[in-house]
mmCIF file of C-alpha atoms in Angstrom:
data_model
loop_
_atom_site.group_PDB
_atom_site.id
_atom_site.type_symbol
_atom_site.label_atom_id
_atom_site.label_comp_id
_atom_site.label_asym_id
_atom_site.label_seq_id
_atom_site.Cartn_x
_atom_site.Cartn_y
_atom_site.Cartn_z
ATOM 1 C CA UNK A 7 -3.102 12.094 31.123
ATOM 2 C CA UNK A 8 -1.547 13.843 28.080
ATOM 3 C CA UNK A 9 -0.843 11.793 24.935
ATOM 4 C CA UNK A 10 2.929 11.599 25.589
ATOM 5 C CA UNK A 11 2.338 10.108 29.050
ATOM 6 C CA UNK A 12 -0.139 7.616 27.609
ATOM 7 C CA UNK A 13 2.411 6.537 25.020
ATOM 8 C CA UNK A 14 5.154 6.175 27.642
ATOM 9 C CA UNK A 15 2.824 4.091 29.849
ATOM 10 C CA UNK A 16 1.954 1.830 26.914
ATOM 11 C CA UNK A 17 5.648 1.443 26.016
ATOM 12 C CA UNK A 18 6.376 0.414 29.633
ATOM 13 C CA UNK A 19 3.653 -2.249 29.429
ATOM 14 C CA UNK A 20 5.053 -3.479 26.101
ATOM 15 C CA UNK A 21 8.580 -3.662 27.575
ATOM 16 C CA UNK A 22 7.319 -5.464 30.699
ATOM 17 C CA UNK A 23 5.457 -8.031 28.596
ATOM 18 C CA UNK A 24 8.436 -8.580 26.308
ATOM 19 C CA UNK A 25 10.747 -8.944 29.316
ATOM 20 C CA UNK A 26 8.640 -11.851 30.626
ATOM 21 C CA UNK A 27 8.538 -13.495 27.198
ATOM 22 C CA UNK A 28 12.183 -13.049 26.145
ATOM 23 C CA UNK A 29 14.000 -13.452 29.477
ATOM 24 C CA UNK A 30 14.273 -17.290 29.512
ATOM 25 C CA UNK A 31 15.654 -17.246 25.954
ATOM 26 C CA UNK A 32 18.210 -14.549 26.836
ATOM 27 C CA UNK A 33 19.361 -16.276 30.038
ATOM 28 C CA UNK A 34 19.601 -19.683 28.342
ATOM 29 C CA UNK A 35 20.785 -19.119 24.735
ATOM 30 C CA UNK A 36 20.828 -22.176 22.408
ATOM 31 C CA UNK A 37 24.627 -22.413 22.381
ATOM 32 C CA UNK A 38 24.778 -22.715 26.176
ATOM 33 C CA UNK A 39 23.829 -26.017 27.749
ATOM 34 C CA UNK A 40 20.464 -25.769 29.507
ATOM 35 C CA UNK A 41 20.798 -26.774 33.199
ATOM 36 C CA UNK A 42 19.590 -30.307 33.902
ATOM 37 C CA UNK A 43 16.742 -29.183 36.193
ATOM 38 C CA UNK A 44 15.413 -26.833 33.493
ATOM 39 C CA UNK A 45 15.463 -29.642 30.928
ATOM 40 C CA UNK A 46 13.391 -31.658 33.352
ATOM 41 C CA UNK A 47 11.055 -28.680 33.867
ATOM 42 C CA UNK A 48 10.569 -28.241 30.121
ATOM 43 C CA UNK A 49 9.190 -31.798 30.019
ATOM 44 C CA UNK A 50 6.842 -31.618 33.017
ATOM 45 C CA UNK A 51 5.866 -27.929 32.955
ATOM 46 C CA UNK A 52 3.519 -27.868 29.916
ATOM 47 C CA UNK A 53 1.035 -30.277 31.557
ATOM 48 C CA UNK A 54 1.301 -28.418 34.863
ATOM 49 C CA UNK A 55 0.763 -25.050 33.147
ATOM 50 C CA UNK A 56 -2.354 -26.265 31.350
ATOM 51 C CA UNK A 57 -3.666 -27.268 34.798
ATOM 52 C CA UNK A 58 -2.675 -23.818 36.045
ATOM 53 C CA UNK A 59 -4.542 -22.164 33.145
ATOM 54 C CA UNK A 60 -7.720 -24.169 33.818
ATOM 55 C CA UNK A 61 -7.732 -22.965 37.445
ATOM 56 C CA UNK A 62 -6.733 -19.461 36.274
ATOM 57 C CA UNK A 63 -9.942 -19.261 34.218
ATOM 58 C CA UNK A 64 -11.918 -19.844 37.415
ATOM 59 C CA UNK A 65 -10.239 -17.108 39.412
ATOM 60 C CA UNK A 66 -13.240 -14.795 39.274
ATOM 61 C CA UNK A 67 -15.923 -17.463 39.707
ATOM 62 C CA UNK A 68 -17.585 -17.218 43.112
ATOM 63 C CA UNK A 69 -18.750 -20.528 44.551
ATOM 64 C CA UNK A 70 -20.456 -18.969 47.560
ATOM 65 C CA UNK A 71 -22.567 -16.296 45.848
ATOM 66 C CA UNK A 72 -24.355 -15.614 42.558
ATOM 67 C CA UNK A 73 -24.820 -18.797 40.538
ATOM 68 C CA UNK A 74 -22.338 -20.676 42.819
ATOM 69 C CA UNK A 75 -20.265 -21.756 39.826
ATOM 70 C CA UNK A 76 -23.013 -24.124 38.658
ATOM 71 C CA UNK A 77 -22.969 -23.069 34.967
ATOM 72 C CA UNK A 78 -19.184 -23.558 34.903
ATOM 73 C CA UNK A 79 -19.246 -26.943 36.640
ATOM 74 C CA UNK A 80 -22.156 -28.289 34.570
ATOM 75 C CA UNK A 81 -20.419 -27.189 31.350
ATOM 76 C CA UNK A 82 -17.110 -28.810 32.314
ATOM 77 C CA UNK A 83 -18.879 -32.080 33.218
ATOM 78 C CA UNK A 84 -20.676 -31.959 29.879
ATOM 79 C CA UNK A 85 -17.395 -31.358 28.022
ATOM 80 C CA UNK A 86 -15.740 -34.249 29.868
ATOM 81 C CA UNK A 87 -18.471 -36.696 28.807
ATOM 82 C CA UNK A 88 -18.688 -35.327 25.267
ATOM 83 C CA UNK A 89 -14.912 -35.434 24.862
ATOM 84 C CA UNK A 90 -14.485 -38.976 26.198
ATOM 85 C CA UNK A 91 -17.302 -40.075 23.895
ATOM 86 C CA UNK A 92 -16.500 -38.279 20.626
ATOM 87 C CA UNK A 93 -12.822 -37.315 21.184
ATOM 88 C CA UNK A 94 -13.246 -34.267 18.962
ATOM 89 C CA UNK A 95 -11.508 -31.183 20.314
ATOM 90 C CA UNK A 96 -13.507 -28.673 18.272
ATOM 91 C CA UNK A 97 -16.851 -30.339 18.980
ATOM 92 C CA UNK A 98 -16.155 -30.425 22.734
ATOM 93 C CA UNK A 99 -15.148 -26.758 22.833
ATOM 94 C CA UNK A 100 -18.130 -25.627 20.736
ATOM 95 C CA UNK A 101 -20.565 -27.803 22.713
ATOM 96 C CA UNK A 102 -19.277 -26.586 26.066
ATOM 97 C CA UNK A 103 -19.414 -22.932 25.043
ATOM 98 C CA UNK A 104 -22.944 -23.149 23.634
ATOM 99 C CA UNK A 105 -24.196 -24.972 26.737
ATOM 100 C CA UNK A 106 -22.556 -22.375 28.996
ATOM 101 C CA UNK A 107 -24.004 -19.436 27.050
ATOM 102 C CA UNK A 108 -27.450 -21.037 27.206
ATOM 103 C CA UNK A 109 -27.120 -21.609 30.950
ATOM 104 C CA UNK A 110 -25.995 -18.081 31.859
ATOM 105 C CA UNK A 111 -28.400 -16.350 29.489
ATOM 106 C CA UNK A 112 -31.567 -18.374 30.079
ATOM 107 C CA UNK A 113 -31.345 -20.255 33.376
ATOM 108 C CA UNK A 114 -28.940 -18.737 35.893
ATOM 109 C CA UNK B 11 5.714 -22.806 -0.927
ATOM 110 C CA UNK B 12 3.719 -26.049 -0.774
ATOM 111 C CA UNK B 13 5.363 -26.831 2.557
ATOM 112 C CA UNK B 14 4.114 -23.523 3.899
ATOM 113 C CA UNK B 15 0.622 -24.317 2.630
ATOM 114 C CA UNK B 16 0.688 -27.708 4.342
ATOM 115 C CA UNK B 17 1.837 -26.106 7.599
ATOM 116 C CA UNK B 18 -0.971 -23.556 7.359
ATOM 117 C CA UNK B 19 -3.548 -26.282 6.719
ATOM 118 C CA UNK B 20 -2.290 -28.243 9.712
ATOM 119 C CA UNK B 21 -2.251 -25.206 12.016
ATOM 120 C CA UNK B 22 -5.531 -23.537 11.075
ATOM 121 C CA UNK B 23 -8.033 -26.015 12.640
ATOM 122 C CA UNK B 24 -6.279 -25.747 16.015
ATOM 123 C CA UNK B 25 -6.801 -22.002 16.012
ATOM 124 C CA UNK B 26 -10.565 -22.068 15.314
ATOM 125 C CA UNK B 27 -11.698 -22.019 18.975
ATOM 126 C CA UNK B 28 -9.246 -19.198 19.575
ATOM 127 C CA UNK B 29 -10.720 -17.350 16.606
ATOM 128 C CA UNK B 30 -14.128 -17.408 18.310
ATOM 129 C CA UNK B 31 -12.720 -16.455 21.700
ATOM 130 C CA UNK B 32 -10.366 -13.747 20.495
ATOM 131 C CA UNK B 33 -12.813 -12.070 18.123
ATOM 132 C CA UNK B 34 -15.243 -11.814 21.010
ATOM 133 C CA UNK B 35 -12.791 -10.836 23.773
ATOM 134 C CA UNK B 36 -10.859 -8.547 21.432
ATOM 135 C CA UNK B 37 -14.103 -6.838 20.439
ATOM 136 C CA UNK B 38 -15.064 -6.379 24.113
ATOM 137 C CA UNK B 39 -11.661 -4.833 24.683
ATOM 138 C CA UNK B 40 -11.956 -2.469 21.693
ATOM 139 C CA UNK B 41 -15.447 -1.494 22.787
ATOM 140 C CA UNK B 42 -14.309 -0.901 26.374
ATOM 141 C CA UNK B 43 -11.511 1.399 25.211
ATOM 142 C CA UNK B 44 -13.728 3.525 22.971
ATOM 143 C CA UNK B 45 -16.439 3.680 25.646
ATOM 144 C CA UNK B 46 -13.796 5.186 27.972
ATOM 145 C CA UNK B 47 -13.131 7.884 25.387
ATOM 146 C CA UNK B 48 -10.042 6.532 23.603
ATOM 147 C CA UNK B 49 -9.849 6.780 19.826
ATOM 148 C CA UNK B 50 -9.786 3.406 17.983
ATOM 149 C CA UNK B 51 -6.053 3.742 17.275
ATOM 150 C CA UNK B 52 -5.344 2.957 20.954
ATOM 151 C CA UNK B 53 -6.951 -0.494 21.181
ATOM 152 C CA UNK B 54 -5.702 -1.377 17.681
ATOM 153 C CA UNK B 55 -2.060 -0.493 18.404
ATOM 154 C CA UNK B 56 -2.151 -1.843 21.960
ATOM 155 C CA UNK B 57 -3.576 -5.205 20.844
ATOM 156 C CA UNK B 58 -0.821 -5.337 18.237
ATOM 157 C CA UNK B 59 2.149 -4.452 20.427
ATOM 158 C CA UNK B 60 1.215 -5.551 23.942
ATOM 159 C CA UNK B 61 -0.601 -8.688 22.724
ATOM 160 C CA UNK B 62 -1.286 -10.039 26.205
ATOM 161 C CA UNK B 63 -5.042 -9.998 26.722
ATOM 162 C CA UNK B 64 -5.419 -9.635 30.473
ATOM 163 C CA UNK B 65 -2.669 -6.999 30.632
ATOM 164 C CA UNK B 66 -4.399 -4.918 27.969
ATOM 165 C CA UNK B 67 -7.506 -4.747 30.132
ATOM 166 C CA UNK B 68 -5.327 -3.741 33.102
ATOM 167 C CA UNK B 69 -3.660 -1.056 30.975
ATOM 168 C CA UNK B 70 -7.021 0.642 30.408
ATOM 169 C CA UNK B 71 -7.052 1.433 34.141
ATOM 170 C CA UNK B 72 -3.391 2.483 34.105
ATOM 171 C CA UNK B 73 -4.149 5.012 31.369
ATOM 172 C CA UNK B 74 -7.060 6.416 33.334
ATOM 173 C CA UNK B 75 -5.126 6.882 36.592
ATOM 174 C CA UNK B 76 -2.167 9.137 37.337
ATOM 175 C CA UNK B 77 1.087 8.812 35.365
ATOM 176 C CA UNK B 78 3.421 6.226 36.885
ATOM 177 C CA UNK B 79 5.521 4.403 34.248
ATOM 178 C CA UNK B 80 7.639 2.410 36.712
ATOM 179 C CA UNK B 81 4.533 1.065 38.405
ATOM 180 C CA UNK B 82 3.143 0.174 34.966
ATOM 181 C CA UNK B 83 6.330 -1.736 34.156
ATOM 182 C CA UNK B 84 6.473 -3.704 37.402
ATOM 183 C CA UNK B 85 2.752 -4.430 37.444
ATOM 184 C CA UNK B 86 3.176 -5.880 33.948
ATOM 185 C CA UNK B 87 6.005 -8.122 35.169
ATOM 186 C CA UNK B 88 3.718 -9.476 37.910
ATOM 187 C CA UNK B 89 0.631 -9.971 35.741
ATOM 188 C CA UNK B 90 2.647 -11.602 32.946
ATOM 189 C CA UNK B 91 5.083 -13.592 35.096
ATOM 190 C CA UNK B 92 3.540 -16.834 33.840
ATOM 191 C CA UNK B 93 5.226 -16.176 30.462
ATOM 192 C CA UNK B 94 8.539 -17.087 32.127
ATOM 193 C CA UNK B 95 7.150 -20.621 32.447
ATOM 194 C CA UNK B 96 6.205 -20.675 28.804
ATOM 195 C CA UNK B 97 9.692 -19.594 27.776
ATOM 196 C CA UNK B 98 11.358 -22.264 29.920
ATOM 197 C CA UNK B 99 9.090 -24.914 28.380
ATOM 198 C CA UNK B 100 9.771 -23.784 24.823
ATOM 199 C CA UNK B 101 13.580 -23.351 25.012
ATOM 200 C CA UNK B 102 14.137 -26.576 23.045
ATOM 201 C CA UNK B 103 11.081 -26.447 20.808
ATOM 202 C CA UNK B 104 11.999 -23.021 19.437
ATOM 203 C CA UNK B 105 15.579 -24.113 18.702
ATOM 204 C CA UNK B 106 16.466 -24.058 15.010
ATOM 205 C CA UNK B 107 13.502 -21.950 13.948
ATOM 206 C CA UNK B 108 15.794 -19.125 12.755
ATOM 207 C CA UNK B 109 14.408 -15.604 12.563
ATOM 208 C CA UNK B 110 10.877 -16.923 13.140
ATOM 209 C CA UNK B 111 11.945 -17.474 16.727
ATOM 210 C CA UNK B 112 11.793 -13.745 17.469
ATOM 211 C CA UNK B 113 8.143 -13.568 16.448
ATOM 212 C CA UNK B 114 7.305 -16.875 18.152
ATOM 213 C CA UNK B 115 8.581 -15.410 21.432
ATOM 214 C CA UNK B 116 6.975 -11.998 20.886
ATOM 215 C CA UNK B 117 3.575 -13.553 20.158
ATOM 216 C CA UNK B 118 3.568 -16.290 22.809
ATOM 217 C CA UNK B 119 0.205 -15.642 24.478
ATOM 218 C CA UNK B 120 -1.494 -18.260 26.700
ATOM 219 C CA UNK B 121 -3.430 -19.711 23.790
ATOM 220 C CA UNK B 122 -0.542 -19.949 21.311
ATOM 221 C CA UNK B 123 1.604 -21.508 24.015
ATOM 222 C CA UNK B 124 -1.059 -24.046 24.951
ATOM 223 C CA UNK B 125 -1.274 -25.247 21.341
ATOM 224 C CA UNK B 126 2.410 -25.086 20.404
ATOM 225 C CA UNK B 127 3.525 -26.865 23.572
ATOM 226 C CA UNK B 128 1.030 -29.748 23.435
ATOM 227 C CA UNK B 129 0.145 -30.500 19.802
ATOM 228 C CA UNK B 130 2.062 -33.298 18.096
ATOM 229 C CA UNK B 131 2.944 -31.635 14.809
ATOM 230 C CA UNK B 132 2.299 -34.026 11.871
ATOM 231 C CA UNK B 133 5.342 -35.514 10.170
ATOM 232 C CA UNK B 134 6.736 -33.709 7.146
ATOM 233 C CA UNK B 135 5.569 -30.354 8.449
ATOM 234 C CA UNK B 136 8.136 -27.814 9.536
ATOM 235 C CA UNK B 137 7.745 -27.200 13.280
ATOM 236 C CA UNK B 138 8.751 -23.559 12.906
ATOM 237 C CA UNK B 139 6.168 -22.909 10.185
ATOM 238 C CA UNK B 140 3.391 -24.670 12.122
ATOM 239 C CA UNK B 141 4.064 -22.683 15.295
ATOM 240 C CA UNK B 142 4.464 -19.469 13.293
ATOM 241 C CA UNK B 143 1.018 -19.886 11.715
ATOM 242 C CA UNK B 144 -0.613 -20.711 15.061
ATOM 243 C CA UNK B 145 0.925 -17.601 16.624
ATOM 244 C CA UNK B 146 0.240 -15.326 13.666
ATOM 245 C CA UNK B 147 -3.375 -16.438 13.169
ATOM 246 C CA UNK B 148 -4.070 -15.938 16.869
ATOM 247 C CA UNK B 149 -2.671 -12.441 16.769
ATOM 248 C CA UNK B 150 -4.696 -11.622 13.645
ATOM 249 C CA UNK B 151 -7.881 -12.758 15.448
ATOM 250 C CA UNK B 152 -7.064 -10.659 18.488
ATOM 251 C CA UNK B 153 -6.133 -7.468 16.627
ATOM 252 C CA UNK B 154 -9.071 -8.041 14.268
ATOM 253 C CA UNK B 155 -11.453 -8.417 17.202
ATOM 254 C CA UNK B 156 -10.123 -5.280 18.909
ATOM 255 C CA UNK B 157 -10.439 -3.334 15.664
ATOM 256 C CA UNK B 158 -14.002 -4.516 15.023
ATOM 257 C CA UNK B 159 -14.997 -3.752 18.618
ATOM 258 C CA UNK B 160 -13.422 -0.303 18.530
ATOM 259 C CA UNK B 161 -14.957 0.663 15.193
ATOM 260 C CA UNK B 162 -18.290 -1.183 15.095
ATOM 261 C CA UNK B 163 -18.776 -2.191 18.742
ATOM 262 C CA UNK B 164 -22.097 -0.456 19.113
ATOM 263 C CA UNK B 165 -23.697 -2.494 16.325
ATOM 264 C CA UNK B 166 -23.574 -5.819 18.200
ATOM 265 C CA UNK B 167 -27.204 -6.605 18.975
ATOM 266 C CA UNK B 168 -27.349 -10.307 19.927
ATOM 267 C CA UNK B 169 -26.448 -11.342 23.439
ATOM 268 C CA UNK B 170 -22.848 -12.492 23.642
ATOM 269 C CA UNK B 171 -22.898 -13.105 27.396
ATOM 270 C CA UNK B 172 -20.804 -16.132 28.287
ATOM 271 C CA UNK B 173 -18.937 -16.292 24.978
ATOM 272 C CA UNK B 174 -15.580 -15.751 26.673
ATOM 273 C CA UNK B 175 -16.065 -19.209 28.218
ATOM 274 C CA UNK B 176 -14.769 -20.609 24.910
ATOM 275 C CA UNK B 177 -11.198 -20.029 26.129
ATOM 276 C CA UNK B 178 -11.861 -21.885 29.395
ATOM 277 C CA UNK B 179 -13.221 -24.750 27.267
ATOM 278 C CA UNK B 180 -10.100 -24.617 25.103
ATOM 279 C CA UNK B 181 -7.727 -24.972 28.054
ATOM 280 C CA UNK B 182 -9.908 -27.656 29.631
ATOM 281 C CA UNK B 183 -10.070 -29.772 26.457
ATOM 282 C CA UNK B 184 -6.290 -29.444 26.005
ATOM 283 C CA UNK B 185 -6.050 -30.573 29.628
ATOM 284 C CA UNK B 186 -8.237 -33.627 28.866
ATOM 285 C CA UNK B 187 -6.172 -34.443 25.771
ATOM 286 C CA UNK B 188 -2.980 -34.273 27.800
ATOM 287 C CA UNK B 189 -4.539 -36.476 30.458
ATOM 288 C CA UNK B 190 -5.533 -39.113 27.891
ATOM 289 C CA UNK B 191 -2.125 -39.029 26.183
ATOM 290 C CA UNK B 192 0.212 -39.060 29.174
ATOM 291 C CA UNK B 193 0.674 -42.070 31.406
ATOM 292 C CA UNK B 194 2.080 -39.931 34.181
ATOM 293 C CA UNK B 195 -0.590 -37.594 35.533
ATOM 294 C CA UNK B 196 1.448 -36.074 38.339
ATOM 295 C CA UNK B 197 2.509 -32.879 36.441
ATOM 296 C CA UNK B 198 -1.151 -32.106 35.658
ATOM 297 C CA UNK B 199 -2.225 -32.807 39.247
ATOM 298 C CA UNK B 200 0.639 -30.697 40.624
ATOM 299 C CA UNK B 201 -0.398 -27.808 38.345
ATOM 300 C CA UNK B 202 -4.073 -27.946 39.325
ATOM 301 C CA UNK B 203 -3.606 -28.499 43.065
ATOM 302 C CA UNK B 204 -0.790 -25.954 43.554
ATOM 303 C CA UNK B 205 -2.730 -23.260 41.703
ATOM 304 C CA UNK B 206 -6.017 -24.024 43.467
ATOM 305 C CA UNK B 207 -4.325 -23.930 46.887
ATOM 306 C CA UNK B 208 -2.653 -20.580 46.091
ATOM 307 C CA UNK B 209 -5.894 -19.146 44.697
ATOM 308 C CA UNK B 210 -7.660 -20.014 47.976
ATOM 309 C CA UNK B 211 -4.806 -18.702 50.141
ATOM 310 C CA UNK B 212 -3.825 -15.534 48.269
ATOM 311 C CA UNK B 213 -6.971 -14.579 46.365
ATOM 312 C CA UNK B 214 -7.588 -13.762 42.701
ATOM 313 C CA UNK B 215 -5.242 -10.753 42.569
ATOM 314 C CA UNK B 216 -2.119 -12.291 44.091
ATOM 315 C CA UNK B 217 -2.103 -16.026 43.406
ATOM 316 C CA UNK B 218 -0.154 -16.164 40.126
ATOM 317 C CA UNK B 219 3.413 -15.813 41.402
ATOM 318 C CA UNK B 220 2.891 -17.963 44.544
ATOM 319 C CA UNK B 221 1.417 -20.682 42.284
ATOM 320 C CA UNK B 222 4.464 -20.566 40.013
ATOM 321 C CA UNK B 223 6.857 -20.740 42.958
ATOM 322 C CA UNK B 224 4.931 -23.641 44.491
ATOM 323 C CA UNK B 225 4.827 -25.605 41.217
ATOM 324 C CA UNK B 226 8.594 -25.190 40.722
ATOM 325 C CA UNK B 227 9.249 -26.076 44.372
ATOM 326 C CA UNK B 228 7.200 -29.282 44.160
ATOM 327 C CA UNK B 229 9.007 -30.350 40.979
ATOM 328 C CA UNK B 230 12.335 -29.489 42.588
ATOM 329 C CA UNK B 231 11.613 -31.638 45.643
ATOM 330 C CA UNK B 232 10.443 -34.550 43.478
ATOM 331 C CA UNK B 233 13.542 -34.276 41.309
ATOM 332 C CA UNK B 234 15.849 -34.125 44.336
ATOM 333 C CA UNK B 235 14.302 -37.292 45.720
ATOM 334 C CA UNK B 236 16.475 -39.037 43.170
ATOM 335 C CA UNK B 237 14.242 -40.109 40.326
ATOM 336 C CA UNK B 238 16.005 -40.461 37.009
ATOM 337 C CA UNK B 239 13.279 -40.418 34.391
ATOM 338 C CA UNK B 240 10.443 -38.026 33.881
ATOM 339 C CA UNK B 241 7.901 -40.487 35.261
ATOM 340 C CA UNK B 242 7.572 -39.334 38.831
ATOM 341 C CA UNK B 243 6.068 -42.412 40.402
ATOM 342 C CA UNK B 244 8.183 -44.978 38.583
ATOM 343 C CA UNK B 245 9.902 -47.531 40.780
ATOM 344 C CA UNK B 246 13.682 -47.683 40.455
#
C-alpha cells in the first residue's frame, strides 16, 4: 500500500472512531431536551457497561482449552477477597495483576 | 491555578492502574507496528489521533491488506460502537464543561469513561477539570507507551507476559466498587448476563453490537413495565 493510501485508511479509522464518540452529543445537543428514556439510560447504563467491559476482557479466554481460564478466575477471586477486605482500589488492581502474571509465567 | 492543581491531584491516583496498563499495551502496539516494517511515526500518530486501543491493533491489519477505505470506516463503526453507549451516559455529565467538552469526547476511551462515569468527584473540584485530567493523562500514557515501544521496543528484556491483565483488573474493581455502592444491582447484572449470553451465541468477533442491542432492549422492557424510579425492583 502506498503512503497516500495508508494515510487515507488511517483518516477513515479516525473519522469512524470520532463518529461513534461524537454522535450522541450531536443528536442530543444540550439545548434540546434529552428524551425521557435516554435520561433513564444515562442513569442505569454506566453500571451495565462496566459489566459489559468485564465480560469483554474475557472474550479471548478459552475455558475448554489451554489453561481453561484458571489464571483469570483465580485472580478475580483473589481480587474479590482482597477488595472486600482492604477496600483499596489500587492495591486490589496491583495485587490481581501481580498474581496473574505469576500464574501465567510460572505455573500455567 | 490552585483549583487546577487540586483537580490534577484528585485525578492522578485514579489513572495509575491505567498508566501501567497503557504503557505496556501501548508499547506492545508500537513494537508490533515497527516489527511489521512501519516507521515509528505511524504508531505515534495513530495512537494520538485514533486513540482507541483495540481499533489501532485492527488498523495494523487494514494497512497490510488491500486498500479499502469504506471497509475501514464501517469496520471502525462496528468495533467502536460501544462508544455510543458512553456518549449517551455522559450527555449530562459533560454539560457545562465548555470547550473542554470537545476533548473529553475525543479522548473518551474505555478506561477514561469507566473512571469519569463512576467516580464521585470530591467537592470543590471542578468536574470538567477532573475529567479533563483523567482523559489527558490516559492519552499521554498511551501515546507515551506507543512511542517507547516503537523506538526502544527491542530493549525490553524482562518477561511482561500477563501485564495487560491490569486493565481487566481495573474494570473488575470498578465493577466491585459499583456493586458495593449501589443498592440496585440489576443494571450490573443485566450488563454481565446480556454480554455473556451474546458472547456465547455470536462469538468473540460479533458479540459487541448484539450485546448493546440486548442491554438496551432489556432496559426498555423494564422501563415500559411502568416503574417510575431508577430502582428496578422497587414496589410501587
